[in-house]
């Protein structure tokens, strides 16, 4: 998880390093390595997600976002909200509630590769959140405000990748 500090994701984008990894699987047989670079064409489909829940009785939230929108040198629309899934029981990702549907990474032609960050948080209570987003407005998503509003704990797991046009 040192890559989060090496690439200045911590402390510039999130305040603390995830406690463990997330397995993000696109079309490869194995999950992506933290910090790998993929082409946008390789990330157009919703990936498989796996993580180890610290407490299998708790609910969890996945947040996937792009802090480099529209360009890493000028991210004035950051963060772009790619995907949010809440109320994931334990590590059973497939049973979560989608509050913001999957939107594939889409860096513009000529842009430097964008960082795409995946984080898992533990929800504080057993009550389900299920508050949907307006998917027509995905830019300027404030991850820290989202985490505070929902009193989320963590991140308990995370990974990131670079995506190029």
Coordinates of C-alpha atoms in Angstrom, one line a residue:
X1 CA 0.0 0.0 0.0
X2 CA 3.1 2.2 -0.1
X3 CA 2.2 3.0 -3.7
X4 CA -0.6 5.3 -2.4
X5 CA 2.1 7.4 -0.8
X6 CA 4.6 7.1 -3.6
X7 CA 2.1 8.5 -6.1
X8 CA 0.9 11.2 -3.6
X9 CA -2.6 9.8 -3.5
X10 CA -2.1 9.9 0.3
X11 CA -2.2 12.7 1.5
X12 CA -3.2 14.7 -1.6
X13 CA -6.4 12.9 -2.4
X14 CA -7.3 10.8 0.6
X15 CA -6.0 11.3 4.1
X16 CA -4.9 7.7 4.9
X17 CA -3.6 4.6 3.3
X18 CA -6.0 1.7 2.7
X19 CA -5.4 -1.1 5.2
X20 CA -5.5 -3.9 2.6
X21 CA -5.8 -4.5 -1.1
X22 CA -8.8 -4.8 -3.4
X23 CA -8.7 -7.3 -6.3
X24 CA -10.0 -5.6 -9.4
X25 CA -10.4 -8.0 -12.3
X26 CA -11.2 -6.9 -15.9
X27 CA -10.6 -9.4 -18.6
X28 CA -7.4 -10.9 -17.2
X29 CA -7.3 -14.1 -15.3
X30 CA -5.8 -12.4 -12.3
X31 CA -6.5 -9.0 -10.6
X32 CA -4.7 -5.9 -11.7
X33 CA -1.5 -4.9 -9.8
X34 CA -1.7 -1.7 -7.9
X35 CA -0.4 1.1 -10.1
X36 CA -0.6 -0.8 -13.4
X37 CA -1.4 1.1 -16.6
X38 CA -4.2 -0.1 -18.9
X39 CA -5.8 1.2 -22.1
X40 CA -9.3 2.6 -21.8
X41 CA -10.5 -0.1 -24.1
X42 CA -9.5 -2.7 -21.5
X43 CA -11.5 -1.0 -18.8
X44 CA -14.8 -0.4 -20.6
X45 CA -16.7 -3.3 -18.9
X46 CA -17.6 -3.3 -15.2
X47 CA -14.8 -5.2 -13.4
X48 CA -15.1 -8.0 -10.8
X49 CA -14.3 -6.8 -7.3
X50 CA -13.0 -8.9 -4.4
X51 CA -11.7 -7.8 -1.0
X52 CA -11.3 -9.3 2.5
X53 CA -13.8 -7.8 4.9
X54 CA -12.3 -7.1 8.4
X55 CA -15.7 -7.9 9.8
X56 CA -18.0 -10.1 7.7
X57 CA -21.1 -8.9 9.7
X58 CA -20.6 -5.3 8.7
X59 CA -21.8 -3.5 5.5
X60 CA -19.3 -1.9 3.2
X61 CA -19.1 0.8 0.5
X62 CA -17.1 0.8 -2.8
X63 CA -16.1 4.1 -4.3
X64 CA -14.3 4.3 -7.7
X65 CA -13.3 7.7 -9.0
X66 CA -10.9 9.6 -11.2
X67 CA -9.0 12.5 -9.6
X68 CA -7.5 13.6 -12.9
X69 CA -10.5 14.9 -14.7
X70 CA -10.3 16.3 -17.3
X71 CA -6.4 16.2 -17.4
X72 CA -3.9 15.4 -14.7
X73 CA -2.2 18.8 -15.1
X74 CA -5.5 20.6 -14.7
X75 CA -8.0 18.5 -12.8
X76 CA -10.6 21.2 -12.3
X77 CA -13.5 18.7 -12.6
X78 CA -12.1 16.3 -10.1
X79 CA -13.2 13.9 -8.9
X80 CA -15.1 12.1 -11.6
X81 CA -17.4 9.5 -9.9
X82 CA -17.1 6.3 -11.8
X83 CA -19.0 3.9 -9.5
X84 CA -20.5 3.7 -6.0
X85 CA -21.9 0.5 -4.4
X86 CA -23.2 0.6 -0.8
X87 CA -24.5 -1.9 1.6
X88 CA -22.1 -4.7 0.6
X89 CA -22.6 -7.4 3.2
X90 CA -19.2 -8.5 4.4
X91 CA -17.1 -9.3 1.3
X92 CA -20.1 -10.3 -0.9
X93 CA -19.7 -7.6 -3.4
X94 CA -22.4 -8.9 -5.7
X95 CA -25.0 -8.4 -3.0
X96 CA -24.3 -4.6 -2.8
X97 CA -26.7 -1.8 -3.7
X98 CA -25.6 0.3 -6.7
X99 CA -26.1 4.0 -5.9
X100 CA -24.1 5.3 -8.9
X101 CA -23.9 3.0 -11.9
X102 CA -20.6 2.0 -13.5
X103 CA -19.1 4.5 -15.9
X104 CA -15.8 3.3 -17.5
X105 CA -12.7 5.4 -17.2
X106 CA -12.5 7.7 -20.2
X107 CA -9.4 10.0 -20.4
X108 CA -9.6 12.3 -23.4
X109 CA -7.3 11.7 -26.4
X110 CA -3.9 13.3 -25.9
X111 CA -4.2 13.4 -22.1
X112 CA -1.7 11.8 -19.8
X113 CA -2.9 8.6 -18.1
X114 CA -5.5 9.2 -15.4
X115 CA -5.4 7.6 -12.0
X116 CA -8.5 5.5 -11.2
X117 CA -8.9 4.8 -7.5
X118 CA -10.9 2.0 -5.9
X119 CA -11.6 2.3 -2.2
X120 CA -13.6 0.1 0.2
X121 CA -15.0 1.7 3.4
X122 CA -16.8 0.0 6.3
X123 CA -20.2 1.4 7.1
X124 CA -20.7 2.4 10.8
X125 CA -24.1 0.8 11.3
X126 CA -26.1 -2.1 10.0
X127 CA -28.7 0.2 8.5
X128 CA -28.6 0.4 4.8
X129 CA -27.8 3.7 3.2
X130 CA -29.2 3.3 -0.3
X131 CA -29.1 6.9 -1.3
X132 CA -28.8 7.2 -5.1
X133 CA -26.9 9.8 -7.1
X134 CA -27.8 11.7 -10.2
X135 CA -25.7 10.0 -12.7
X136 CA -26.0 12.9 -15.2
X137 CA -23.6 14.9 -12.9
X138 CA -20.5 12.8 -12.0
X139 CA -17.8 15.6 -11.9
X140 CA -16.6 17.4 -8.8
X141 CA -17.5 14.4 -6.6
X142 CA -16.1 15.2 -3.1
X143 CA -14.9 11.9 -1.8
X144 CA -14.0 13.3 1.6
X145 CA -17.4 14.9 2.1
X146 CA -19.1 11.7 1.0
X147 CA -17.1 9.7 3.6
X148 CA -17.9 12.2 6.3
X149 CA -21.6 12.5 5.5
X150 CA -22.0 8.7 5.8
X151 CA -19.5 8.3 8.7
X152 CA -17.6 5.7 6.8
X153 CA -14.6 4.0 8.4
X154 CA -11.4 3.5 6.5
X155 CA -10.5 3.0 3.7
X156 CA -10.2 -0.6 4.8
X157 CA -9.0 -1.7 1.3
X158 CA -7.9 0.0 -1.9
X159 CA -6.0 -0.1 -5.2
X160 CA -5.5 2.2 -8.1
X161 CA -4.5 2.0 -11.8
X162 CA -3.6 4.4 -14.6
X163 CA -5.8 4.4 -17.6
X164 CA -4.7 5.9 -20.9
X165 CA -6.7 6.8 -24.1

